[in-house]
Amino acid sequence: MKWKGRQQSRNIEDRRGSRIGGKGIAGVGGGLGLILVIVFTLLNGGGTGDIVNNIGLGEPQTGESYQGTAREEELADFVAVVLKDTEEVWTDIFEENGLVYREPTLVLFSGQVESACGIAGTAVGPFYCPGDQNLYIDLSFYDELSQRFNAPGDFAMAYVVAHEVGHHVQTLLGTTEDIMPLRNQMSETEFNKYLVRFELQADYYAGVWANHAQGLGYLEAGDVEEALNAAHQIGDDTLQKQARGYVTPDSFTHGTSEQRVRWFKEGLRNGTIQGGDTFNANNL
Ligand SMILES: [Zn+2]
């Protein structure tokens, strides 16, 4: 992807190196356990179980400054350019639909981070929290993406950002609000089926962004293949097969490799919000 020297988003909050503040449970109030804690991740592997529904943990904030490696700093610049691209593309698309796009903030963290959805560790992977409308990424995930998940390449990384931005689009469009109450109205297996459609829609929106990036001439040879490979490598079936040798489709929350690739591709081909109605699609 052509990105060097291009404009970066200002909506980046760098919390790398800062520890989680100790507010104490007493200051939070007793109702916290009732808050619906859900975050939208890139993949199933980390699991939302790693989100700690408790703000009282951790050491006091130290505020020490963080100096990443040259590679990390380059990644930080890269995601800031991608985020800027998503802001421009989604602002235009929303405008065409008579809507206003509110830009999300991307929080860079290392190790652990506190969000409106709870405290999350690096193992959760990149995620979006509808409660504060922030994207959270520990840049070390990109090494994992290329090595553990066999999805190297800068455009694979761009897809990750675009997928989380897709969840933000779903929040702005009201889709998140529509599906969340269903969680208390059905079994986990039934709700997972909605989650899969929800996640595939985020993949579709990532594809919509890629469609526009392509139109603007930012893509290089091999970029689309990098994103498609990433979508394939993090399909629920592929991850489960790697982790334990068999799959349990009832537990899928993000879709199979084939589905993830198909919906990213569909967004890339179609380029509009309207083409991504995964909830009414007969064939996922
Ligand atoms: Zn997701």
Short mmCIF file of C-alpha atoms and ligand atoms in Angstrom, two decimals:
data_model
loop_
_atom_site.label_atom_id
_atom_site.label_comp_id
_atom_site.label_asym_id
_atom_site.label_seq_id
_atom_site.Cartn_x
_atom_site.Cartn_y
_atom_site.Cartn_z
CA MET A 1 0.00 0.00 0.00
CA LYS A 2 1.22 3.48 -0.81
CA TRP A 3 1.21 5.24 2.53
CA LYS A 4 4.55 6.88 3.28
CA GLY A 5 4.39 10.65 3.44
CA ARG A 6 0.59 10.68 3.37
CA GLN A 7 -1.56 12.49 5.88
CA GLN A 8 -2.14 10.86 9.26
CA SER A 9 -5.25 10.96 11.42
CA ARG A 10 -5.17 13.17 14.46
CA ASN A 11 -7.56 10.83 16.26
CA ILE A 12 -4.81 8.71 17.75
CA GLU A 13 -4.41 8.38 21.49
CA ASP A 14 -1.08 6.90 22.45
CA ARG A 15 -1.39 5.07 25.75
CA ARG A 16 1.59 2.80 25.24
CA GLY A 17 3.67 2.47 28.35
CA SER A 18 1.01 3.75 30.71
CA ARG A 19 -0.34 1.43 33.32
CA ILE A 20 -3.95 1.15 34.27
CA GLY A 21 -5.08 3.61 36.90
CA GLY A 22 -6.32 2.31 40.24
CA LYS A 23 -9.69 3.92 40.70
CA GLY A 24 -10.70 1.35 43.27
CA ILE A 25 -13.86 -0.65 43.28
CA ALA A 26 -15.46 1.61 45.88
CA GLY A 27 -15.32 4.60 43.57
CA VAL A 28 -17.05 2.75 40.79
CA GLY A 29 -20.28 1.76 42.44
CA GLY A 30 -21.93 -1.56 42.96
CA GLY A 31 -23.79 -1.73 39.68
CA LEU A 32 -20.78 -2.36 37.55
CA GLY A 33 -21.32 -6.09 37.35
CA LEU A 34 -24.58 -5.47 35.55
CA ILE A 35 -23.04 -3.46 32.76
CA LEU A 36 -23.18 -5.35 29.51
CA VAL A 37 -19.56 -5.83 28.66
CA ILE A 38 -19.07 -6.66 25.05
CA VAL A 39 -16.35 -5.70 22.70
CA PHE A 40 -15.97 -6.47 19.04
CA THR A 41 -12.75 -8.15 18.20
CA LEU A 42 -11.02 -9.07 15.02
CA LEU A 43 -10.94 -12.74 15.82
CA ASN A 44 -12.34 -15.35 18.09
CA GLY A 45 -9.00 -16.55 19.39
CA GLY A 46 -8.55 -14.05 22.20
CA GLY A 47 -12.15 -14.18 23.26
CA THR A 48 -14.16 -11.63 25.15
CA GLY A 49 -13.59 -13.69 28.28
CA ASP A 50 -10.28 -11.91 28.61
CA ILE A 51 -12.04 -8.62 29.15
CA VAL A 52 -12.07 -8.02 32.86
CA ASN A 53 -15.28 -6.50 34.06
CA ASN A 54 -13.66 -4.66 36.90
CA ILE A 55 -12.09 -1.25 36.99
CA GLY A 56 -10.46 -1.68 40.37
CA LEU A 57 -7.47 -3.67 39.16
CA GLY A 58 -3.99 -2.58 38.34
CA GLU A 59 -1.21 -0.38 39.47
CA PRO A 60 -1.40 3.37 39.77
CA GLN A 61 -0.78 5.24 36.55
CA THR A 62 2.90 6.01 36.11
CA GLY A 63 2.78 8.20 33.03
CA GLU A 64 6.27 7.21 31.96
CA SER A 65 6.92 7.98 28.32
CA TYR A 66 7.03 5.12 25.89
CA GLN A 67 9.65 4.71 23.22
CA GLY A 68 8.88 2.00 20.75
CA THR A 69 11.30 0.37 18.36
CA ALA A 70 11.75 1.90 14.90
CA ARG A 71 9.49 -0.84 13.55
CA GLU A 72 6.78 0.00 16.08
CA GLU A 73 6.96 3.69 15.33
CA GLU A 74 6.62 2.92 11.63
CA LEU A 75 3.55 0.81 12.39
CA ALA A 76 2.09 3.64 14.45
CA ASP A 77 2.52 5.98 11.48
CA PHE A 78 1.01 3.38 9.18
CA VAL A 79 -2.16 2.83 11.19
CA ALA A 80 -2.57 6.61 11.49
CA VAL A 81 -2.53 6.90 7.69
CA VAL A 82 -5.01 4.03 7.32
CA LEU A 83 -7.28 5.59 9.94
CA LYS A 84 -7.16 8.90 8.06
CA ASP A 85 -8.16 7.06 4.87
CA THR A 86 -11.11 5.45 6.62
CA GLU A 87 -12.22 8.86 7.92
CA GLU A 88 -12.25 10.32 4.41
CA VAL A 89 -13.96 7.36 2.81
CA TRP A 90 -16.66 6.93 5.45
CA THR A 91 -17.30 10.68 5.70
CA ASP A 92 -18.03 10.67 1.96
CA ILE A 93 -20.18 7.54 2.06
CA PHE A 94 -22.19 8.80 5.03
CA GLU A 95 -22.69 12.15 3.31
CA GLU A 96 -23.97 10.43 0.17
CA ASN A 97 -26.54 8.73 2.40
CA GLY A 98 -27.56 11.94 4.16
CA LEU A 99 -25.71 10.98 7.35
CA VAL A 100 -22.89 12.46 9.38
CA TYR A 101 -19.82 10.36 10.14
CA ARG A 102 -18.30 10.84 13.58
CA GLU A 103 -14.63 9.88 13.59
CA PRO A 104 -13.57 7.29 16.16
CA THR A 105 -10.37 7.47 18.20
CA LEU A 106 -7.74 4.81 17.84
CA VAL A 107 -6.05 4.01 21.15
CA LEU A 108 -2.58 2.48 20.95
CA PHE A 109 -1.72 0.45 24.01
CA SER A 110 0.87 -2.00 25.27
CA GLY A 111 0.03 -4.91 27.51
CA GLN A 112 -3.28 -3.82 29.04
CA VAL A 113 -5.80 -1.09 28.46
CA GLU A 114 -8.87 0.27 30.19
CA SER A 115 -11.90 0.91 28.01
CA ALA A 116 -15.55 1.66 28.67
CA CYS A 117 -16.03 -2.06 28.04
CA GLY A 118 -13.62 -3.07 30.80
CA ILE A 119 -9.93 -3.85 31.03
CA ALA A 120 -8.47 -5.78 28.14
CA GLY A 121 -5.11 -7.42 27.62
CA THR A 122 -3.11 -7.84 24.45
CA ALA A 123 -4.37 -11.41 24.02
CA VAL A 124 -7.83 -10.14 23.11
CA GLY A 125 -6.37 -8.75 19.89
CA PRO A 126 -7.51 -5.52 18.26
CA PHE A 127 -11.01 -4.55 19.38
CA TYR A 128 -13.68 -1.88 19.24
CA CYS A 129 -15.70 -0.76 22.25
CA PRO A 130 -19.12 0.70 21.39
CA GLY A 131 -19.31 2.26 24.85
CA ASP A 132 -16.60 4.82 24.14
CA GLN A 133 -16.47 4.42 20.34
CA ASN A 134 -12.74 3.79 20.43
CA LEU A 135 -10.62 1.30 18.54
CA TYR A 136 -7.91 -0.39 20.63
CA ILE A 137 -4.77 -1.87 19.13
CA ASP A 138 -1.58 -3.18 20.65
CA LEU A 139 0.83 -2.87 17.73
CA SER A 140 2.57 -6.09 18.73
CA PHE A 141 -0.48 -7.81 17.22
CA TYR A 142 0.97 -7.19 13.80
CA ASP A 143 3.90 -9.51 14.50
CA GLU A 144 1.38 -12.11 15.60
CA LEU A 145 -0.64 -11.55 12.46
CA SER A 146 2.32 -12.17 10.21
CA GLN A 147 3.89 -15.00 12.20
CA ARG A 148 1.26 -16.88 14.21
CA PHE A 149 -1.57 -16.25 11.76
CA ASN A 150 0.54 -16.39 8.60
CA ALA A 151 -0.89 -13.13 7.31
CA PRO A 152 2.03 -10.85 6.49
CA GLY A 153 1.94 -7.62 4.53
CA ASP A 154 0.96 -4.05 5.20
CA PHE A 155 -2.45 -4.44 3.64
CA ALA A 156 -3.26 -7.29 6.01
CA MET A 157 -2.65 -4.78 8.77
CA ALA A 158 -4.79 -2.19 7.02
CA TYR A 159 -7.62 -4.74 6.88
CA VAL A 160 -7.42 -5.12 10.67
CA VAL A 161 -7.92 -1.39 11.19
CA ALA A 162 -10.65 -1.25 8.55
CA HIS A 163 -12.50 -4.16 10.20
CA GLU A 164 -12.56 -2.40 13.58
CA VAL A 165 -13.66 0.81 11.88
CA GLY A 166 -16.41 -1.34 10.36
CA HIS A 167 -17.67 -1.97 13.89
CA HIS A 168 -17.71 1.77 14.46
CA VAL A 169 -19.79 2.21 11.31
CA GLN A 170 -22.21 -0.40 12.70
CA THR A 171 -22.48 1.59 15.92
CA LEU A 172 -23.19 4.84 14.07
CA LEU A 173 -25.78 3.14 11.87
CA GLY A 174 -27.56 1.66 14.90
CA THR A 175 -26.85 -1.96 13.98
CA THR A 176 -24.98 -2.61 17.22
CA GLU A 177 -27.89 -1.30 19.27
CA ASP A 178 -30.27 -3.55 17.32
CA ILE A 179 -28.47 -6.79 17.94
CA MET A 180 -27.21 -6.35 21.50
CA PRO A 181 -30.58 -6.87 23.26
CA LEU A 182 -30.89 -10.21 21.47
CA ARG A 183 -28.09 -11.48 23.66
CA ASN A 184 -30.46 -11.74 26.60
CA GLN A 185 -33.32 -13.17 24.59
CA MET A 186 -31.81 -16.35 23.22
CA SER A 187 -29.28 -19.06 23.82
CA GLU A 188 -25.62 -18.40 23.26
CA THR A 189 -25.65 -20.66 20.21
CA GLU A 190 -28.51 -18.70 18.67
CA PHE A 191 -26.90 -15.37 19.48
CA ASN A 192 -23.61 -16.54 17.95
CA LYS A 193 -25.41 -16.81 14.62
CA TYR A 194 -26.22 -13.10 14.83
CA LEU A 195 -22.67 -12.34 15.88
CA VAL A 196 -21.35 -14.10 12.80
CA ARG A 197 -23.56 -11.95 10.56
CA PHE A 198 -22.47 -8.89 12.50
CA GLU A 199 -18.78 -9.72 12.14
CA LEU A 200 -19.10 -10.57 8.45
CA GLN A 201 -20.69 -7.16 7.96
CA ALA A 202 -17.58 -5.57 9.53
CA ASP A 203 -15.49 -7.54 7.02
CA TYR A 204 -17.76 -6.27 4.26
CA TYR A 205 -17.25 -2.69 5.46
CA ALA A 206 -13.49 -3.28 5.47
CA GLY A 207 -13.91 -4.30 1.84
CA VAL A 208 -15.90 -1.13 1.14
CA TRP A 209 -12.99 0.89 2.45
CA ALA A 210 -10.57 -1.11 0.26
CA ASN A 211 -12.81 -0.40 -2.74
CA HIS A 212 -12.41 3.32 -2.21
CA ALA A 213 -8.68 3.08 -1.42
CA GLN A 214 -8.31 1.24 -4.70
CA GLY A 215 -10.25 3.95 -6.50
CA LEU A 216 -7.90 6.57 -5.05
CA GLY A 217 -4.87 4.67 -6.36
CA TYR A 218 -3.38 3.70 -2.99
CA LEU A 219 -3.25 -0.03 -3.61
CA GLU A 220 -0.20 -1.84 -4.89
CA ALA A 221 0.14 -5.24 -6.53
CA GLY A 222 -0.55 -7.97 -4.00
CA ASP A 223 -2.45 -5.79 -1.53
CA VAL A 224 -5.86 -7.33 -2.12
CA GLU A 225 -4.34 -10.80 -1.83
CA GLU A 226 -2.78 -9.84 1.52
CA ALA A 227 -6.16 -8.79 2.91
CA LEU A 228 -7.91 -11.87 1.52
CA ASN A 229 -5.25 -14.10 3.03
CA ALA A 230 -5.64 -12.36 6.40
CA ALA A 231 -9.43 -12.81 6.25
CA HIS A 232 -8.88 -16.47 5.47
CA GLN A 233 -6.32 -17.07 8.21
CA ILE A 234 -8.54 -15.69 10.96
CA GLY A 235 -11.73 -17.55 10.04
CA ASP A 236 -13.21 -19.38 13.01
CA ASP A 237 -12.80 -22.81 11.41
CA THR A 238 -9.17 -22.23 10.52
CA LEU A 239 -8.33 -20.90 14.00
CA GLN A 240 -10.12 -23.74 15.77
CA LYS A 241 -8.46 -26.35 13.57
CA GLN A 242 -5.06 -24.89 14.34
CA ALA A 243 -5.74 -24.57 18.05
CA ARG A 244 -7.22 -27.99 18.75
CA GLY A 245 -7.60 -29.92 15.54
CA TYR A 246 -11.40 -29.84 15.21
CA VAL A 247 -14.18 -27.28 14.80
CA THR A 248 -17.42 -26.60 16.65
CA PRO A 249 -19.57 -24.46 14.33
CA ASP A 250 -22.00 -23.56 17.14
CA SER A 251 -19.24 -21.59 18.79
CA PHE A 252 -18.36 -19.59 15.69
CA THR A 253 -18.69 -15.84 16.24
CA HIS A 254 -16.83 -14.41 13.24
CA GLY A 255 -17.58 -16.77 10.37
CA THR A 256 -15.56 -19.33 8.48
CA SER A 257 -12.52 -18.45 6.44
CA GLU A 258 -14.53 -18.81 3.27
CA GLN A 259 -17.27 -16.48 4.58
CA ARG A 260 -14.83 -13.84 5.77
CA VAL A 261 -13.07 -13.81 2.42
CA ARG A 262 -16.37 -13.73 0.54
CA TRP A 263 -17.76 -10.72 2.44
CA PHE A 264 -14.55 -8.73 2.26
CA LYS A 265 -14.50 -9.40 -1.48
CA GLU A 266 -18.15 -8.38 -1.78
CA GLY A 267 -17.44 -5.05 -0.08
CA LEU A 268 -14.46 -4.53 -2.33
CA ARG A 269 -16.59 -5.19 -5.40
CA ASN A 270 -19.69 -3.31 -4.30
CA GLY A 271 -18.37 -0.31 -2.37
CA THR A 272 -21.68 0.78 -0.79
CA ILE A 273 -23.30 0.47 2.64
CA GLN A 274 -26.42 -1.01 1.06
CA GLY A 275 -24.68 -4.07 -0.38
CA GLY A 276 -23.67 -5.32 3.06
CA ASP A 277 -26.93 -6.57 4.53
CA THR A 278 -25.51 -9.76 5.97
CA PHE A 279 -28.53 -10.06 8.28
CA ASN A 280 -30.91 -10.72 5.41
CA ALA A 281 -28.55 -12.62 3.17
CA ASN A 282 -29.78 -16.16 2.55
CA ASN A 283 -26.31 -17.39 1.82
CA LEU A 284 -23.54 -16.26 4.04
ZN ZN B 1 -14.96 -7.85 14.61
#
